[in-house]
Coordinates of C-alpha atoms in Angstrom, one line a residue:
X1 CA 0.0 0.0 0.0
X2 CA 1.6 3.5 -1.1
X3 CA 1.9 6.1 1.9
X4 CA 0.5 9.7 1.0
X5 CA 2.9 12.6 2.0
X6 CA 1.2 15.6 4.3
X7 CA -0.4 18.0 2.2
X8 CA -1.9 15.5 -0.8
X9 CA -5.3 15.1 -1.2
X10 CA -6.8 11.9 1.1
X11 CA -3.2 12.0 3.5
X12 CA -3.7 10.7 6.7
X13 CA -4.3 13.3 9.3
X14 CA -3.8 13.1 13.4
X15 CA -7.9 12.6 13.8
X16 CA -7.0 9.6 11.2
X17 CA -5.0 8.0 13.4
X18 CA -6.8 8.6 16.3
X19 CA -10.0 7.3 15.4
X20 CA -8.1 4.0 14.8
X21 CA -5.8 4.5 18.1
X22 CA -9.5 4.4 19.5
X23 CA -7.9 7.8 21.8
X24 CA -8.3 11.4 21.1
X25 CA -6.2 14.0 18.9
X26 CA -4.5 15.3 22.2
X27 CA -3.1 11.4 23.1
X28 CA -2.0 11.1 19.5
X29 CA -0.2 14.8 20.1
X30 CA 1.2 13.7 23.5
X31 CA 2.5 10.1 22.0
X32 CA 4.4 12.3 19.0
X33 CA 6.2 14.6 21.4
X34 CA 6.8 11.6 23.3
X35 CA 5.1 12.5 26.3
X36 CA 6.0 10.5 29.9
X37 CA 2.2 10.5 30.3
X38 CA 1.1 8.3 28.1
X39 CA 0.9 4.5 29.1
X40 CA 3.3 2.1 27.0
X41 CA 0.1 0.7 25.7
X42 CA -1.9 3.5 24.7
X43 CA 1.3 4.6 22.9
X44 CA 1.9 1.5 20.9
X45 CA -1.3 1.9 19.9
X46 CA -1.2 4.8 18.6
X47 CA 2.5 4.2 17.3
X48 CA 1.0 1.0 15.3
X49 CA -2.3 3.2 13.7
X50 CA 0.7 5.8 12.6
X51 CA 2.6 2.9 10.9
X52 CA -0.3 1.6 9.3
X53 CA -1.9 4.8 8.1
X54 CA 1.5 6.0 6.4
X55 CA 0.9 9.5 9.0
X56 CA 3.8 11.7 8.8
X57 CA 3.7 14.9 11.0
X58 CA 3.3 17.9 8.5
X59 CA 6.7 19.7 8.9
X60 CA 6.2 22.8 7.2
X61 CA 2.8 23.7 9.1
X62 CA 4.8 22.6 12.2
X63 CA 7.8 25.2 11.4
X64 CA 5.8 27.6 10.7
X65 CA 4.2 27.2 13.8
X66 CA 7.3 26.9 15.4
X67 CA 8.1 30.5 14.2
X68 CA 11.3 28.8 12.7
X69 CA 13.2 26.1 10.2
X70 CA 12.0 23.2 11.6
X71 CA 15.5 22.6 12.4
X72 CA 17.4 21.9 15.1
X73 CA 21.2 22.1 15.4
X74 CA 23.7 19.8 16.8
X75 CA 27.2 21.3 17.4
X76 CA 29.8 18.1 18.5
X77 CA 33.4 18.3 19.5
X78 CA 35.1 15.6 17.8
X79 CA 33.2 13.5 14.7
X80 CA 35.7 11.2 14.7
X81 CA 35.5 9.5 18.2
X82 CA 32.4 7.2 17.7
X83 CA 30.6 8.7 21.3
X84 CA 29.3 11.6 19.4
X85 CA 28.1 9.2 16.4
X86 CA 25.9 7.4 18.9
X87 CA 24.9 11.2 20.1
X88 CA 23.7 12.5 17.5
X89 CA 22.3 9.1 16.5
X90 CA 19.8 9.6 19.7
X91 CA 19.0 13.1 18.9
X92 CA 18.2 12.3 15.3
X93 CA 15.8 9.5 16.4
X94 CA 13.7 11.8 18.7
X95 CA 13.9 15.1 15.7
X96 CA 12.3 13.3 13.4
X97 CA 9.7 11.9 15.5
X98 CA 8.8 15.4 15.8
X99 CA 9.0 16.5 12.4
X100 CA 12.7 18.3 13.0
X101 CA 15.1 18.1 10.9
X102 CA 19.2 17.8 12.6
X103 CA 22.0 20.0 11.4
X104 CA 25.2 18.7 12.6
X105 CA 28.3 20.6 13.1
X106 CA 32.0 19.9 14.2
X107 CA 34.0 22.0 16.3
X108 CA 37.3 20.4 16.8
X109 CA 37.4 21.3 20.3
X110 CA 37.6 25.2 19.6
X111 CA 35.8 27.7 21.0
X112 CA 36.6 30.3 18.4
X113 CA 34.9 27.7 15.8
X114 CA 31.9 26.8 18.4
X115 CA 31.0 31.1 18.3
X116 CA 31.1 31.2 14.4
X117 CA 28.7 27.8 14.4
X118 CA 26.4 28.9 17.4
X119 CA 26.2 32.3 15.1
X120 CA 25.8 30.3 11.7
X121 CA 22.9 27.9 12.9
X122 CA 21.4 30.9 14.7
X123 CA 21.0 33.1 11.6
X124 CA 19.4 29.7 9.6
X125 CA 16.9 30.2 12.7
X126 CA 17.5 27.1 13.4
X127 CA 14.6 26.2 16.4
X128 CA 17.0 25.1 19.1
X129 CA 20.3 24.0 19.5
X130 CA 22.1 20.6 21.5
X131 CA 26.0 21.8 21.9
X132 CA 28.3 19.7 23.5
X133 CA 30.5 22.7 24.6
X134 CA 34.3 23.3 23.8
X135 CA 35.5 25.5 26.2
X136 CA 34.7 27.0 29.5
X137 CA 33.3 30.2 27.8
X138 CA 29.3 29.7 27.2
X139 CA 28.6 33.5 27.0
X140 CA 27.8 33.1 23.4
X141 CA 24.9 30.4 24.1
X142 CA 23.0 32.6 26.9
X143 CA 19.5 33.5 26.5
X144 CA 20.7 37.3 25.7
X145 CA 22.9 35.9 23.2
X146 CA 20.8 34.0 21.4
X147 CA 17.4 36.0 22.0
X148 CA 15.8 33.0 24.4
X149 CA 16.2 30.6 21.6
X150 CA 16.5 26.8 23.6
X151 CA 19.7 25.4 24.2
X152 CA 20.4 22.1 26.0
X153 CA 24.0 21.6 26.7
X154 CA 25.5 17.7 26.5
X155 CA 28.5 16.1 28.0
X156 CA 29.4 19.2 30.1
X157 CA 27.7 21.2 31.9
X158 CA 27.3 24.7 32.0
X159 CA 29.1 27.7 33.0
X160 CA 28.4 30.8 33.6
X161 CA 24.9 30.5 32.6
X162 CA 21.7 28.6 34.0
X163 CA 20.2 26.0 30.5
X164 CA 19.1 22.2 30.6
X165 CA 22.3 20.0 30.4
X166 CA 22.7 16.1 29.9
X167 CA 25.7 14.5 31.7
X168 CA 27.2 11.2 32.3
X169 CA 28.2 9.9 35.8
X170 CA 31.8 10.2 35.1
X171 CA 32.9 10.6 38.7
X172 CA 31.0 8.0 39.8
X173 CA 32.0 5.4 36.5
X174 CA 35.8 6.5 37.0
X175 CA 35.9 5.7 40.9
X176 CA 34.1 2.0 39.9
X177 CA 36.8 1.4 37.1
X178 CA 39.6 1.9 39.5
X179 CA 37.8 0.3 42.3
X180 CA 37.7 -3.1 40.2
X181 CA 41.5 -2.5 39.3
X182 CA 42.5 -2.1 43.2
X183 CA 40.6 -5.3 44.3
X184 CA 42.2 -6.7 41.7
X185 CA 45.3 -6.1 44.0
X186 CA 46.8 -3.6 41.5
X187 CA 48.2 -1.0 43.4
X188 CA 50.1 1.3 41.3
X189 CA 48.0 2.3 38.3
X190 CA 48.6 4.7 36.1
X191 CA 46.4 7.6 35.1
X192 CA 45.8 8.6 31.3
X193 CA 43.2 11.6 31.0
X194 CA 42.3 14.1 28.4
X195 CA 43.0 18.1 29.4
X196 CA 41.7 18.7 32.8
X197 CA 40.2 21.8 31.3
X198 CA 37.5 19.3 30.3
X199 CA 34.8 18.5 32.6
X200 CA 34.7 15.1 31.8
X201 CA 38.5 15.4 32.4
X202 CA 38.2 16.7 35.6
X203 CA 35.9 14.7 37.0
X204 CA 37.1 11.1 36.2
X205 CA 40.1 12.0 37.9
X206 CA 38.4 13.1 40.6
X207 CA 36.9 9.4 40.6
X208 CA 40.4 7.8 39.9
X209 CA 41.8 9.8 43.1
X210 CA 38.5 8.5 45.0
X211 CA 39.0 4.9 44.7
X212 CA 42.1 5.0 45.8
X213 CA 41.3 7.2 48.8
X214 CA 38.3 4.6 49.4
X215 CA 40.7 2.1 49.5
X216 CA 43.1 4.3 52.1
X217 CA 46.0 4.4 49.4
X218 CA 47.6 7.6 47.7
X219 CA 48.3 7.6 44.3
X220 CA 51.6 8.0 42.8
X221 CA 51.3 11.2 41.1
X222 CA 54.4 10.4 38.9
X223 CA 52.5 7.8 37.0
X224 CA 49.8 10.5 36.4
X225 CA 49.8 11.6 32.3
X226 CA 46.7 14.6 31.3
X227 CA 46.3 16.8 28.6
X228 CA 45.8 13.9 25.9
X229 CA 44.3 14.3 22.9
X230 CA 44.3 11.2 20.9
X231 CA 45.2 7.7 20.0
X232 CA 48.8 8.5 19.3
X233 CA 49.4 11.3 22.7
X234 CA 47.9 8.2 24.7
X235 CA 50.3 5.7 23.0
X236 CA 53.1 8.0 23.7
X237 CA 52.1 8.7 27.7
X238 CA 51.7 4.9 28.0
X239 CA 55.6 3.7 26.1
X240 CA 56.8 6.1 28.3
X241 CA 55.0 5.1 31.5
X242 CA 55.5 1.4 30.7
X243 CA 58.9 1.2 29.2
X244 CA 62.0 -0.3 31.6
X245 CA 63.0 3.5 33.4
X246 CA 60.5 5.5 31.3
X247 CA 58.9 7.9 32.5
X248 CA 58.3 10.0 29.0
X249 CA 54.5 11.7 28.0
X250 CA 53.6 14.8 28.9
X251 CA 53.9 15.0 32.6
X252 CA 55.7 16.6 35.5
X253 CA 59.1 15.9 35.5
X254 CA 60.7 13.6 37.7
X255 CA 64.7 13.2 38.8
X256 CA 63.7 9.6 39.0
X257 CA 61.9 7.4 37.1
X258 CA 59.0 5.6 38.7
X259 CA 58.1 1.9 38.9
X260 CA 55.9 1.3 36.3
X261 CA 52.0 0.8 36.8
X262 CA 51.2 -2.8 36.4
X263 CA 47.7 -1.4 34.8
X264 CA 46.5 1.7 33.7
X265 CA 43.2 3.8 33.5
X266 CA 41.9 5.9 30.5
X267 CA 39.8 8.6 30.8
X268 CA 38.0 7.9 26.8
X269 CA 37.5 5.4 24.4
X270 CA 40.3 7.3 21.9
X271 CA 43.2 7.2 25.2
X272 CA 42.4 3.5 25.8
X273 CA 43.2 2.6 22.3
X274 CA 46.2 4.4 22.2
X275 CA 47.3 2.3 25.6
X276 CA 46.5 -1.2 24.1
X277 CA 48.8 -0.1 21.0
X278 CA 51.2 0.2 23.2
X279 CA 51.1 -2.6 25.6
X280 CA 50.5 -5.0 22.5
X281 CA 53.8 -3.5 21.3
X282 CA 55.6 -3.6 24.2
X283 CA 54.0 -7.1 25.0
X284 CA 53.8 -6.4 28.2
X285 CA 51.0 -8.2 30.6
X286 CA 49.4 -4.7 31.9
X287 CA 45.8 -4.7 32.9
X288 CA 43.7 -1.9 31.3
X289 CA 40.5 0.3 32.4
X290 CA 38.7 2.9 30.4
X291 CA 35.6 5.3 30.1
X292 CA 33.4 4.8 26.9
X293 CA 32.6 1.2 25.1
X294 CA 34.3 0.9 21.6
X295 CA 34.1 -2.2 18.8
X296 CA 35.8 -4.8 19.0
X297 CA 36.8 -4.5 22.5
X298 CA 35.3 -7.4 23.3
X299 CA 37.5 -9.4 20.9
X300 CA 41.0 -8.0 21.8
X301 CA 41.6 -11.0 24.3
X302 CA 43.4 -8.9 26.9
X303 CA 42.1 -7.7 30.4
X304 CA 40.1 -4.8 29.9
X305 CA 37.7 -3.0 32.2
X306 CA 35.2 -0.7 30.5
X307 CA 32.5 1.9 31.6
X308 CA 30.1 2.2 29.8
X309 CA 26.8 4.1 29.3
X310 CA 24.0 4.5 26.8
X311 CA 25.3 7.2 24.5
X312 CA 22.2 7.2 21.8
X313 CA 20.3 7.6 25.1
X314 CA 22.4 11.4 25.7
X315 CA 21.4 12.1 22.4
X316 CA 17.5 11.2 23.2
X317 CA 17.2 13.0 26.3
X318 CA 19.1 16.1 25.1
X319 CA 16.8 16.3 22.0
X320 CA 13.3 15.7 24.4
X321 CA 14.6 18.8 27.0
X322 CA 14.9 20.7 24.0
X323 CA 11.8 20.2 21.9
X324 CA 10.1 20.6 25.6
X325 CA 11.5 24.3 25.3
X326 CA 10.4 24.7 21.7
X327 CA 6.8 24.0 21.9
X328 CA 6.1 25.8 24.8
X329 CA 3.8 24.6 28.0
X330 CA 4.2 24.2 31.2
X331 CA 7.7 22.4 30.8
X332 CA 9.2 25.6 28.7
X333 CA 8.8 27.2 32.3
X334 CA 10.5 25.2 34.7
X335 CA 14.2 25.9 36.0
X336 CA 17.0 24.3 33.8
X337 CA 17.3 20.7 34.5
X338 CA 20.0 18.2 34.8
X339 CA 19.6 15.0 33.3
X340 CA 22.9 12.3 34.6
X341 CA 23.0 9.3 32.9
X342 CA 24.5 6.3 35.1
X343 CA 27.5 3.9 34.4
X344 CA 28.2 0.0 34.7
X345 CA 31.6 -1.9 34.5
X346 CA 32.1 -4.1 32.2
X347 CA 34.7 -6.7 32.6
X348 CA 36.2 -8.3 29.0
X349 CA 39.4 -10.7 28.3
X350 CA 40.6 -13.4 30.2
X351 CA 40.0 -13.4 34.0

């Protein structure tokens, strides 16, 4: 059966679907802009009379109700680590349920390049914006700023400013990782984290420092490497850490090399690659922890403790706060909330 598009003669319209939902217009609205409200069943209902009846919300009526694009934007640091794939994967998912289209956007970790793209998306009058922010400067994404368009910040939170904000428990997900590595009876583990600029940064080595505080133990600050970047700065920190008398990586300098850490922690998916290069290199027996899933890791045959979360799921709860803003009600009201995602350890490898 051929599915008519909004706007052609005979399409499907919302009292359609709700006279074969057996509920009213309003449930049908509430199950589109995926209201909590609705029961599970009375919105599989209506998600099954949608399917069948070809419905497709009308998206230029909607923008021009919206006073806007129908678009929202999507401004990322770093399209090449696989995390913001999954992102903007879950905010996708919950635009087009409500007749949004995404604009996506790369930043590179500069702020310079996050002001021209907040100021580019803004002038396409874009509906609302998700940003994961790049620096600690969010004066250009303020309500002034931005005349009261919605923005819902994701990843890190904000500062400077009050808005809606999506976060993952990294303190809490970094202190478990380490935990499992110290009742593992490791006791000197080494520390690779990404600029502590970064919130996530900061706080996952505020969680490393925890466990080992839980566990009445100081760590060795010499086996401490921040500031990385990438695959190949987290290779480099992790040679030097785990070479015979190296101590290389940018660090603070020592007059004396340390012992080296019989297993390390890494603060994202990119730095934990970058340490299995190197201990598969070195071939060196060197257990390994690190925030954020990845493929394949599952397959590498080495220890490896990993924290994950529900990325897509970031995406999807950024993209709801935000279309809560855009249409208005009750919720476009309410004092900017924080959304935190939990964590759970996953143990792969050999035992």
């Amino acid at each position: 059966m051929s599915q008519q598009r909004p706007g052609d003669a005979g399409a499907p319209t919302m009292r359609d679907v709700a006279n074969r939902a057996g509920v009213s217009t309003m449930t049908v609205s509430r199950v589109l802009k995926d209201d909590t409200r609705v029961s599970d069943t009375t919105r599989r209902r209506v998600l099954d009379a949608v399917d069948a009846l070809g419905y497709r919300l009308n998206a230029t009526a909607r923008s021009l109700r919206l006073g806007g694009s129908g678009m929202i934007g999507l401004i990322v640091t770093n399209l090449a680590n696989p995390f913001y794939s999954r992102l903007a994967l879950g905010v996708q998912e919950v635009a087009s349920q409500h007749g949004l289209s995404m604009l996506l956007s790369n930043t590179g970790e500069q702020l310079d390049r996050e002001r021209g793209l907040v100021e580019d998306l803004a002038s396409r009058q874009v509906a609302g914006m998700i940003v994961v922010p790049a620096g600690g400067s969010h004066s250009h994404l303020t309500p002034a700023a931005l005349r009261d368009m919605p923005v819902v910040l994701a990843s890190r939170p904000p500062s400077g400013m009050e808005a809606d904000c999506v976060l993952v428990d990294d303190f809490g997900g970094a202190r478990d990782a380490t935990a499992r590595l110290l009742a593992a009876g490791h006791r000197r583990i080494g520390f690779l984290g990404n600029p502590p600029s970064i919130h996530t940064g900061a706080e996952r080595y505020r969680g490393y420092r925890a466990a080992h505080e839980a566990a009445g133990l100081e760590p060795d600050d010499r086996l401490v490497r921040r500031g990385l970047t990438d695959v190949a700065t987290a290779e480099r920190a992790a040679r030097g850490l785990l070479a015979p008398g190296g101590s290389g990586g940018p660090g603070p300098d020592t007059a004396r090399a340390p012992a080296a850490p019989t297993a390390l922690f890494c603060t994202n998916n990119r730095l934990t690659q970058g340490a299995i290069r190197a201990v598969r290199a070195l071939d060196l027996s060197v257990a390994l922890a690190g925030f954020d899933d990845f493929d394949l890791a599952d397959v590498l045959g080495m220890p490896l403790t990993i924290v994950s979360y529900d990325a897509d799921e970031m995406g999807r709860q950024a993209a709801r706060l935000l279309i809560e803003r855009i249409n208005g009600g009750p919720a476009a009201t309410w004092p900017p909330r924080r959304t935190v995602l939990p964590t759970h350890v996953i143990r792969y490898g050999p035992k």
